[in-house]
Amino acid sequence: MYDVLIIGGGAAGFFAAIHIAEKNPELKIVLLERGKEVLTKVKVSGGGRCNVTHAEFDPGELINHYPRGDKELLGPFHTFCTGDTIAFFEARGVSLKIEEDGRMFPVSNSSQTIIDCFMGEVDRLDITILKNSSVTGITKTENVFTIQSIKKEYHAKKILVATGSNPKIWKMLQDLGHSIVSPVPSLFTFNIKDDRISEIPGVSTHAAVVVLPQIPLDSKVNIPLKSKITQELSLESEGPLLITHWGMSGPAILKLSAWGARVLSDYKYKFRIRVNWLPTYHEGGVYQQLLDIKEVEAKKTILRTNAFDIPKRLWVNLVKAAGISDSTKWADISKNDLQELTGQLTRSEFIVDGKSTFKEEFVTAGGIDLKEINFKTYESKMVPGLYFAGEVMNVDAITGGFNFQNAWTGAYIAAKAIAEN
């Protein structure tokens, strides 16, 4: 009989185990991991550097990065937030650094530093870890949970589920009485085949992107991104856009994929987007600047005169897409061609046909219905003694360390409740 059994040997599971053991050393804790290795997602996060959290210290601002779970996380973030995460690691000899975009990594630039920290703490606190222990069943009789794994049966007074997006575990929780919000992918890149971008992978620029609504469009769609929302358009984002071999990625695209996870799933990942490569200008301003350049640079060819601060290769492709020949000079460009070029710069339309996973960071929108969780303790409202942490719940974030912060916060609060009750 264990006092606490934790299902899932990832970030949330380890963080919870460590805090439970620290707060109540007398508790007998076991952590079950289905794979042959623990902390695998930590290892690949941030390109192997582990994007531990994000340098946003205001809970009211932090929740704006969570398409699902924002309201529920406000209270928890007031209990355990970014500063607490930093303090936890620094107290254990792991210094973190802030990069220009706010992402935080260990100074070592290696996820192994985080893994070594966790493994050292687990050894110090004498927490049992059992690998290759996939759970096949969870039942509760009176006040005791029975957890069946592929190896053996365990009994525990309390359990914490930190398995991330795991359909088999969701089915077991459903059998215990929980509702599961059906999962759909989040944080993915857009697959696009288009001559304007096909030969320039690696080009990155600041852009505004809009998902053009299909008809019929769910009237409930109203996504509050930081960019301006118009009544006609349902999903809009602005930020760095990266052209890849498969299409488009970067924060501007990933933000759309997260906030629009359910809408884009309904579209079966076939839809149109409109890209404004010059979001700091309005369309009339772009046209006027082109007219001014026509006067000043009359003898130069348009192809070789990048009129705006966008990558040269992108400019060349957009000029060609506007139907302007390589040899056309500014003096010879027609009004229609100027208007066409203005359109390519401010409202290029692309057809998206499919998606790709963003690096190894697979994130799912969906999971345990948040109405069935007490966010003061992260305990199930349906099954006393059952706790949750991480992405097993219907909480997910955009890229940048926010999903990890959700894991740390939930694990800490659940651990505190488990250790004190």
CSV table of C-alpha atoms in Angstrom, one decimal:
chain,number,residue,atom,x,y,z
A,1,MET,CA,0.0,0.0,0.0
A,2,TYR,CA,1.4,3.4,-1.0
A,3,ASP,CA,0.3,6.7,0.4
A,4,VAL,CA,0.6,8.3,-3.1
A,5,LEU,CA,0.9,6.8,-6.5
A,6,ILE,CA,1.7,9.1,-9.4
A,7,ILE,CA,1.0,8.0,-13.0
A,8,GLY,CA,3.3,9.6,-15.5
A,9,GLY,CA,7.0,10.2,-15.3
A,10,GLY,CA,7.1,13.5,-17.0
A,11,ALA,CA,7.6,17.1,-15.9
A,12,ALA,CA,4.4,17.4,-13.8
A,13,GLY,CA,4.8,13.9,-12.3
A,14,PHE,CA,8.3,14.5,-11.1
A,15,PHE,CA,7.6,18.0,-9.8
A,16,ALA,CA,4.6,16.8,-7.8
A,17,ALA,CA,6.6,13.8,-6.4
A,18,ILE,CA,9.4,16.1,-5.2
A,19,HIS,CA,7.1,18.5,-3.5
A,20,ILE,CA,5.0,15.9,-1.8
A,21,ALA,CA,8.1,14.2,-0.4
A,22,GLU,CA,9.5,17.5,0.8
A,23,LYS,CA,6.3,18.6,2.5
A,24,ASN,CA,5.6,15.2,4.1
A,25,PRO,CA,8.7,12.9,4.2
A,26,GLU,CA,6.7,10.2,5.9
A,27,LEU,CA,4.6,9.5,2.9
A,28,LYS,CA,5.4,6.4,0.8
A,29,ILE,CA,5.4,7.6,-2.9
A,30,VAL,CA,5.7,5.6,-6.1
A,31,LEU,CA,5.9,7.0,-9.6
A,32,LEU,CA,4.8,4.8,-12.6
A,33,GLU,CA,6.2,5.5,-16.1
A,34,ARG,CA,4.9,3.5,-19.1
A,35,GLY,CA,8.1,3.9,-21.1
A,36,LYS,CA,11.7,2.8,-20.6
A,37,GLU,CA,12.8,6.4,-20.0
A,38,VAL,CA,11.4,9.2,-17.8
A,39,LEU,CA,11.2,13.0,-18.7
A,40,THR,CA,11.4,12.4,-22.4
A,41,LYS,CA,9.4,15.5,-23.3
A,42,VAL,CA,11.7,17.6,-21.0
A,43,LYS,CA,14.7,16.2,-22.9
A,44,VAL,CA,13.5,17.4,-26.4
A,45,SER,CA,11.8,20.6,-25.3
A,46,GLY,CA,13.2,23.8,-26.7
A,47,GLY,CA,15.4,21.9,-29.2
A,48,GLY,CA,17.1,20.0,-26.4
A,49,ARG,CA,17.6,23.1,-24.3
A,50,CYS,CA,14.4,22.8,-22.3
A,51,ASN,CA,12.2,25.9,-22.4
A,52,VAL,CA,11.5,25.8,-18.6
A,53,THR,CA,9.1,28.8,-18.4
A,54,HIS,CA,8.5,32.3,-19.7
A,55,ALA,CA,9.5,35.6,-18.2
A,56,GLU,CA,5.9,36.8,-17.6
A,57,PHE,CA,5.5,37.4,-13.8
A,58,ASP,CA,2.0,38.9,-13.7
A,59,PRO,CA,-0.6,36.1,-13.4
A,60,GLY,CA,-3.2,38.4,-15.1
A,61,GLU,CA,-1.0,38.6,-18.2
A,62,LEU,CA,0.3,35.1,-18.0
A,63,ILE,CA,-3.1,33.6,-18.5
A,64,ASN,CA,-3.4,35.3,-21.9
A,65,HIS,CA,-1.1,32.7,-23.3
A,66,TYR,CA,-3.6,29.8,-22.7
A,67,PRO,CA,-6.3,29.2,-25.3
A,68,ARG,CA,-7.9,26.8,-22.9
A,69,GLY,CA,-7.7,27.1,-19.1
A,70,ASP,CA,-7.0,30.8,-18.9
A,71,LYS,CA,-9.8,31.6,-16.3
A,72,GLU,CA,-9.1,28.5,-14.3
A,73,LEU,CA,-5.4,29.2,-14.1
A,74,LEU,CA,-5.6,32.8,-12.7
A,75,GLY,CA,-6.0,31.6,-9.0
A,76,PRO,CA,-3.3,28.9,-9.3
A,77,PHE,CA,-0.8,31.3,-10.8
A,78,HIS,CA,-1.3,33.6,-7.8
A,79,THR,CA,-0.2,30.6,-5.7
A,80,PHE,CA,2.7,29.4,-7.8
A,81,CYS,CA,4.0,31.4,-10.7
A,82,THR,CA,7.1,32.0,-12.8
A,83,GLY,CA,9.1,33.5,-10.0
A,84,ASP,CA,8.5,30.4,-7.9
A,85,THR,CA,9.6,28.2,-10.7
A,86,ILE,CA,12.9,30.1,-11.0
A,87,ALA,CA,13.4,30.0,-7.2
A,88,PHE,CA,12.8,26.2,-7.2
A,89,PHE,CA,15.5,25.5,-9.8
A,90,GLU,CA,18.0,28.1,-8.5
A,91,ALA,CA,17.7,26.7,-4.9
A,92,ARG,CA,18.9,23.4,-6.5
A,93,GLY,CA,21.8,24.9,-8.3
A,94,VAL,CA,20.1,25.4,-11.7
A,95,SER,CA,20.4,29.0,-13.0
A,96,LEU,CA,18.0,30.1,-15.7
A,97,LYS,CA,18.4,32.9,-18.3
A,98,ILE,CA,15.9,35.0,-20.1
A,99,GLU,CA,16.1,35.2,-23.9
A,100,GLU,CA,15.0,38.2,-26.0
A,101,ASP,CA,11.5,36.7,-26.7
A,102,GLY,CA,11.0,36.0,-23.0
A,103,ARG,CA,11.6,32.3,-23.1
A,104,MET,CA,13.7,31.0,-20.2
A,105,PHE,CA,16.3,28.2,-20.4
A,106,PRO,CA,18.9,26.8,-18.1
A,107,VAL,CA,22.2,28.7,-18.4
A,108,SER,CA,23.8,25.4,-19.5
A,109,ASN,CA,21.6,25.4,-22.6
A,110,SER,CA,21.0,21.7,-22.0
A,111,SER,CA,17.8,19.9,-20.9
A,112,GLN,CA,20.0,17.3,-19.2
A,113,THR,CA,20.6,19.9,-16.5
A,114,ILE,CA,16.9,19.9,-15.6
A,115,ILE,CA,16.7,16.1,-15.8
A,116,ASP,CA,19.8,15.7,-13.6
A,117,CYS,CA,18.2,18.1,-11.1
A,118,PHE,CA,15.0,16.1,-10.9
A,119,MET,CA,16.8,12.7,-10.7
A,120,GLY,CA,19.0,14.0,-8.0
A,121,GLU,CA,16.0,15.2,-6.0
A,122,VAL,CA,14.2,11.9,-6.4
A,123,ASP,CA,17.2,10.0,-5.2
A,124,ARG,CA,17.6,12.4,-2.2
A,125,LEU,CA,14.0,12.0,-1.2
A,126,ASP,CA,13.9,8.3,-1.7
A,127,ILE,CA,11.0,8.3,-4.2
A,128,THR,CA,10.4,5.0,-6.0
A,129,ILE,CA,10.3,5.1,-9.8
A,130,LEU,CA,9.0,2.1,-11.8
A,131,LYS,CA,9.6,2.2,-15.5
A,132,ASN,CA,8.0,0.1,-18.2
A,133,SER,CA,4.8,0.1,-16.0
A,134,SER,CA,2.0,1.1,-18.3
A,135,VAL,CA,-1.3,1.4,-16.4
A,136,THR,CA,-4.1,-0.8,-17.7
A,137,GLY,CA,-6.8,-0.1,-15.1
A,138,ILE,CA,-7.8,2.3,-12.2
A,139,THR,CA,-10.6,1.4,-9.8
A,140,LYS,CA,-11.6,2.7,-6.4
A,141,THR,CA,-13.1,0.8,-3.5
A,142,GLU,CA,-14.1,2.7,-0.4
A,143,ASN,CA,-10.9,4.9,0.2
A,144,VAL,CA,-8.4,2.8,-1.7
A,145,PHE,CA,-7.4,3.0,-5.3
A,146,THR,CA,-6.3,-0.1,-7.2
A,147,ILE,CA,-4.0,0.6,-10.1
A,148,GLN,CA,-3.3,-2.3,-12.5
A,149,SER,CA,-0.2,-2.1,-14.6
A,150,ILE,CA,1.2,-4.5,-17.2
A,151,LYS,CA,3.5,-5.9,-14.5
A,152,LYS,CA,1.5,-5.9,-11.2
A,153,GLU,CA,-1.2,-4.5,-9.1
A,154,TYR,CA,-0.7,-1.5,-6.7
A,155,HIS,CA,-2.8,0.0,-4.0
A,156,ALA,CA,-2.7,3.7,-2.9
A,157,LYS,CA,-4.7,6.1,-0.7
A,158,LYS,CA,-4.3,8.9,-3.3
A,159,ILE,CA,-3.3,9.0,-6.9
A,160,LEU,CA,-2.1,11.9,-9.1
A,161,VAL,CA,-2.5,11.5,-12.9
A,162,ALA,CA,0.1,13.4,-14.9
A,163,THR,CA,0.1,11.5,-18.1
A,164,GLY,CA,-0.4,14.3,-20.6
A,165,SER,CA,-2.4,13.5,-23.7
A,166,ASN,CA,-3.1,9.8,-23.3
A,167,PRO,CA,-6.3,8.4,-24.7
A,168,LYS,CA,-6.1,5.1,-22.7
A,169,ILE,CA,-5.8,7.0,-19.4
A,170,TRP,CA,-8.6,9.3,-20.5
A,171,LYS,CA,-10.8,6.3,-21.0
A,172,MET,CA,-10.0,5.0,-17.5
A,173,LEU,CA,-10.8,8.4,-16.0
A,174,GLN,CA,-14.1,8.4,-18.0
A,175,ASP,CA,-14.9,5.1,-16.5
A,176,LEU,CA,-14.4,6.7,-13.0
A,177,GLY,CA,-17.0,9.3,-13.9
A,178,HIS,CA,-15.1,12.1,-15.6
A,179,SER,CA,-16.0,13.9,-18.8
A,180,ILE,CA,-13.3,14.1,-21.5
A,181,VAL,CA,-13.2,17.0,-24.0
A,182,SER,CA,-12.3,15.3,-27.2
A,183,PRO,CA,-8.6,16.0,-28.1
A,184,VAL,CA,-7.5,17.8,-31.2
A,185,PRO,CA,-3.9,18.8,-32.1
A,186,SER,CA,-2.5,22.3,-31.1
A,187,LEU,CA,0.8,23.9,-31.9
A,188,PHE,CA,1.3,22.8,-35.5
A,189,THR,CA,2.7,24.4,-38.6
A,190,PHE,CA,0.8,25.0,-41.8
A,191,ASN,CA,1.5,22.9,-45.0
A,192,ILE,CA,1.5,25.2,-48.0
A,193,LYS,CA,2.7,24.6,-51.6
A,194,ASP,CA,3.0,28.0,-53.3
A,195,ASP,CA,5.7,29.4,-55.7
A,196,ARG,CA,6.0,32.5,-53.6
A,197,ILE,CA,7.5,30.6,-50.7
A,198,SER,CA,8.6,27.2,-52.1
A,199,GLU,CA,12.2,28.2,-52.9
A,200,ILE,CA,13.0,30.3,-49.8
A,201,PRO,CA,12.9,28.1,-46.7
A,202,GLY,CA,14.6,29.7,-43.7
A,203,VAL,CA,13.3,33.2,-44.5
A,204,SER,CA,11.8,34.8,-41.5
A,205,THR,CA,9.9,38.1,-41.2
A,206,HIS,CA,7.3,39.9,-39.1
A,207,ALA,CA,3.9,39.4,-40.5
A,208,ALA,CA,0.2,39.5,-39.7
A,209,VAL,CA,-1.8,36.3,-40.6
A,210,VAL,CA,-5.5,35.8,-40.8
A,211,VAL,CA,-7.4,32.5,-41.2
A,212,LEU,CA,-10.2,33.2,-43.6
A,213,PRO,CA,-13.5,31.7,-42.3
A,214,GLN,CA,-15.2,29.0,-44.2
A,215,ILE,CA,-19.0,28.9,-44.5
A,216,PRO,CA,-20.8,27.9,-42.4
A,217,LEU,CA,-18.6,29.2,-39.6
A,218,ASP,CA,-19.4,28.4,-36.0
A,219,SER,CA,-20.9,31.7,-34.6
A,220,LYS,CA,-19.3,30.9,-31.3
A,221,VAL,CA,-15.8,31.5,-32.7
A,222,ASN,CA,-14.4,34.6,-31.2
A,223,ILE,CA,-10.7,34.3,-30.4
A,224,PRO,CA,-9.2,37.1,-28.3
A,225,LEU,CA,-5.7,37.3,-29.7
A,226,LYS,CA,-3.5,40.3,-28.9
A,227,SER,CA,-3.9,41.5,-32.4
A,228,LYS,CA,-6.9,43.5,-33.5
A,229,ILE,CA,-10.0,41.3,-34.2
A,230,THR,CA,-12.4,42.4,-36.9
A,231,GLN,CA,-16.0,41.3,-37.1
A,232,GLU,CA,-15.5,39.6,-40.5
A,233,LEU,CA,-12.4,37.6,-39.5
A,234,SER,CA,-12.3,35.0,-36.8
A,235,LEU,CA,-8.6,34.2,-36.2
A,236,GLU,CA,-5.8,36.7,-36.5
A,237,SER,CA,-2.2,36.8,-35.2
A,238,GLU,CA,0.9,38.9,-35.6
A,239,GLY,CA,4.5,38.1,-35.0
A,240,PRO,CA,7.6,36.4,-36.5
A,241,LEU,CA,6.7,34.1,-39.5
A,242,LEU,CA,9.1,31.4,-40.7
A,243,ILE,CA,9.0,30.0,-44.2
A,244,THR,CA,9.8,26.3,-44.1
A,245,HIS,CA,10.2,23.4,-46.6
A,246,TRP,CA,6.6,22.4,-45.8
A,247,GLY,CA,5.0,25.9,-45.7
A,248,MET,CA,4.9,28.3,-42.7
A,249,SER,CA,5.8,28.2,-39.1
A,250,GLY,CA,7.0,30.6,-36.4
A,251,PRO,CA,5.2,32.3,-33.5
A,252,ALA,CA,2.6,34.0,-35.8
A,253,ILE,CA,1.5,30.6,-37.2
A,254,LEU,CA,1.8,28.6,-33.9
A,255,LYS,CA,-0.3,31.1,-32.1
A,256,LEU,CA,-3.1,30.7,-34.7
A,257,SER,CA,-2.8,26.9,-34.5
A,258,ALA,CA,-3.3,27.0,-30.7
A,259,TRP,CA,-6.1,29.5,-30.5
A,260,GLY,CA,-7.8,28.0,-33.5
A,261,ALA,CA,-7.2,24.3,-32.7
A,262,ARG,CA,-10.9,23.3,-32.7
A,263,VAL,CA,-11.9,25.5,-35.7
A,264,LEU,CA,-9.0,24.3,-37.8
A,265,SER,CA,-9.8,20.7,-36.9
A,266,ASP,CA,-13.3,21.3,-38.1
A,267,TYR,CA,-11.9,22.6,-41.3
A,268,LYS,CA,-9.9,19.3,-41.6
A,269,TYR,CA,-6.8,21.5,-41.9
A,270,LYS,CA,-7.8,22.7,-45.3
A,271,PHE,CA,-8.4,26.5,-45.4
A,272,ARG,CA,-7.1,29.8,-46.7
A,273,ILE,CA,-5.0,32.3,-44.9
A,274,ARG,CA,-4.2,36.0,-45.7
A,275,VAL,CA,-0.8,37.3,-45.0
A,276,ASN,CA,0.1,41.0,-44.6
A,277,TRP,CA,3.9,41.1,-44.9
A,278,LEU,CA,3.9,44.8,-43.8
A,279,PRO,CA,1.6,44.9,-40.8
A,280,THR,CA,2.9,48.3,-39.6
A,281,TYR,CA,1.5,49.9,-42.8
A,282,HIS,CA,-2.0,50.2,-44.0
A,283,GLU,CA,-2.7,49.4,-47.6
A,284,GLY,CA,-3.0,53.0,-48.8
A,285,GLY,CA,0.4,53.8,-47.1
A,286,VAL,CA,2.1,50.9,-49.0
A,287,TYR,CA,0.7,52.1,-52.3
A,288,GLN,CA,1.8,55.7,-51.6
A,289,GLN,CA,5.3,54.5,-50.7
A,290,LEU,CA,5.5,52.6,-54.0
A,291,LEU,CA,4.5,55.8,-55.9
A,292,ASP,CA,7.2,57.7,-54.1
A,293,ILE,CA,9.8,55.1,-55.0
A,294,LYS,CA,8.6,55.2,-58.6
A,295,GLU,CA,9.6,58.9,-58.6
A,296,VAL,CA,12.9,58.6,-56.8
A,297,GLU,CA,14.2,55.3,-58.3
A,298,ALA,CA,12.8,55.7,-61.8
A,299,LYS,CA,15.8,54.2,-63.6
A,300,LYS,CA,16.2,51.1,-61.3
A,301,THR,CA,14.5,47.8,-61.9
A,302,ILE,CA,11.8,46.9,-59.4
A,303,LEU,CA,13.2,43.5,-58.7
A,304,ARG,CA,16.5,44.8,-57.4
A,305,THR,CA,15.0,47.6,-55.3
A,306,ASN,CA,13.6,46.3,-52.1
A,307,ALA,CA,11.1,49.0,-51.1
A,308,PHE,CA,10.4,47.8,-47.6
A,309,ASP,CA,12.2,46.1,-44.7
A,310,ILE,CA,11.4,42.6,-45.7
A,311,PRO,CA,13.8,39.8,-46.8
A,312,LYS,CA,15.2,40.3,-50.3
A,313,ARG,CA,14.2,36.8,-51.6
A,314,LEU,CA,10.6,37.3,-50.4
A,315,TRP,CA,10.5,40.8,-52.1
A,316,VAL,CA,11.7,39.2,-55.4
A,317,ASN,CA,9.0,36.5,-55.2
A,318,LEU,CA,6.2,38.9,-54.4
A,319,VAL,CA,7.2,41.2,-57.3
A,320,LYS,CA,7.2,38.2,-59.7
A,321,ALA,CA,3.8,37.1,-58.2
A,322,ALA,CA,2.4,40.5,-59.1
A,323,GLY,CA,3.2,39.8,-62.7
A,324,ILE,CA,6.1,42.3,-62.9
A,325,SER,CA,9.0,41.1,-65.2
A,326,ASP,CA,12.7,41.1,-64.1
A,327,SER,CA,13.5,43.9,-66.4
A,328,THR,CA,10.7,46.3,-65.5
A,329,LYS,CA,11.9,49.7,-64.2
A,330,TRP,CA,10.1,51.8,-61.7
A,331,ALA,CA,9.5,54.5,-64.4
A,332,ASP,CA,7.6,51.9,-66.5
A,333,ILE,CA,5.4,50.3,-63.9
A,334,SER,CA,1.7,50.7,-64.6
A,335,LYS,CA,-0.9,51.7,-62.0
A,336,ASN,CA,-2.5,48.3,-62.2
A,337,ASP,CA,0.9,46.6,-61.5
A,338,LEU,CA,1.5,48.9,-58.5
A,339,GLN,CA,-1.9,48.0,-57.2
A,340,GLU,CA,-1.2,44.3,-57.7
A,341,LEU,CA,2.2,44.6,-55.9
A,342,THR,CA,0.4,46.4,-53.0
A,343,GLY,CA,-2.0,43.5,-52.8
A,344,GLN,CA,0.8,40.9,-52.7
A,345,LEU,CA,2.6,42.9,-49.9
A,346,THR,CA,-0.5,43.4,-47.8
A,347,ARG,CA,-3.0,40.6,-48.5
A,348,SER,CA,-1.3,37.6,-50.0
A,349,GLU,CA,-3.7,34.6,-49.9
A,350,PHE,CA,-2.3,31.1,-49.4
A,351,ILE,CA,-4.1,27.7,-49.4
A,352,VAL,CA,-3.2,25.5,-46.4
A,353,ASP,CA,-3.5,21.8,-47.0
A,354,GLY,CA,-2.6,19.9,-43.9
A,355,LYS,CA,-0.4,20.4,-40.8
A,356,SER,CA,2.9,19.2,-39.4
A,357,THR,CA,3.9,18.8,-35.7
A,358,PHE,CA,6.0,21.7,-34.4
A,359,LYS,CA,9.4,20.1,-33.8
A,360,GLU,CA,8.9,17.3,-31.1
A,361,GLU,CA,6.6,19.5,-29.1
A,362,PHE,CA,3.3,17.7,-29.6
A,363,VAL,CA,0.6,19.5,-27.7
A,364,THR,CA,-3.1,18.6,-27.6
A,365,ALA,CA,-6.2,20.6,-26.9
A,366,GLY,CA,-8.6,18.5,-24.9
A,367,GLY,CA,-8.7,16.3,-21.8
A,368,ILE,CA,-10.5,16.3,-18.5
A,369,ASP,CA,-13.3,18.8,-18.4
A,370,LEU,CA,-12.1,21.7,-16.3
A,371,LYS,CA,-15.5,22.1,-14.6
A,372,GLU,CA,-14.8,18.7,-12.8
A,373,ILE,CA,-11.6,19.9,-11.1
A,374,ASN,CA,-11.1,22.0,-8.0
A,375,PHE,CA,-8.4,24.4,-9.0
A,376,LYS,CA,-7.6,25.2,-5.3
A,377,THR,CA,-6.3,21.7,-4.9
A,378,TYR,CA,-6.3,20.1,-8.4
A,379,GLU,CA,-8.4,17.4,-6.9
A,380,SER,CA,-11.2,15.7,-8.9
A,381,LYS,CA,-14.7,16.9,-7.9
A,382,MET,CA,-16.0,13.5,-9.0
A,383,VAL,CA,-13.5,11.1,-7.2
A,384,PRO,CA,-12.0,12.2,-3.9
A,385,GLY,CA,-8.3,11.4,-3.6
A,386,LEU,CA,-7.8,11.7,-7.4
A,387,TYR,CA,-5.6,14.6,-8.4
A,388,PHE,CA,-4.3,15.9,-11.8
A,389,ALA,CA,-1.4,18.0,-13.2
A,390,GLY,CA,-0.3,19.0,-16.6
A,391,GLU,CA,-1.9,18.4,-20.0
A,392,VAL,CA,-4.1,15.5,-18.9
A,393,MET,CA,-6.6,18.3,-18.3
A,394,ASN,CA,-8.1,20.5,-21.0
A,395,VAL,CA,-5.4,23.1,-20.6
A,396,ASP,CA,-2.9,24.1,-23.2
A,397,ALA,CA,-0.7,27.0,-24.1
A,398,ILE,CA,1.0,28.6,-27.1
A,399,THR,CA,4.7,27.9,-27.5
A,400,GLY,CA,7.3,29.7,-25.3
A,401,GLY,CA,7.5,27.8,-21.9
A,402,PHE,CA,3.9,28.3,-21.0
A,403,ASN,CA,2.9,24.6,-21.1
A,404,PHE,CA,5.7,23.8,-18.6
A,405,GLN,CA,4.6,26.6,-16.3
A,406,ASN,CA,1.1,25.1,-16.3
A,407,ALA,CA,2.7,21.7,-15.3
A,408,TRP,CA,4.8,23.2,-12.5
A,409,THR,CA,1.9,25.2,-11.1
A,410,GLY,CA,-0.6,22.3,-11.1
A,411,ALA,CA,1.9,19.8,-9.8
A,412,TYR,CA,2.9,22.1,-6.9
A,413,ILE,CA,-0.7,22.9,-5.8
A,414,ALA,CA,-1.7,19.2,-6.1
A,415,ALA,CA,1.4,18.2,-4.1
A,416,LYS,CA,0.6,20.7,-1.4
A,417,ALA,CA,-3.0,19.4,-1.1
A,418,ILE,CA,-1.9,15.7,-1.1
A,419,ALA,CA,0.8,16.2,1.5
A,420,GLU,CA,-1.4,18.2,3.9
A,421,ASN,CA,-4.5,16.1,3.8
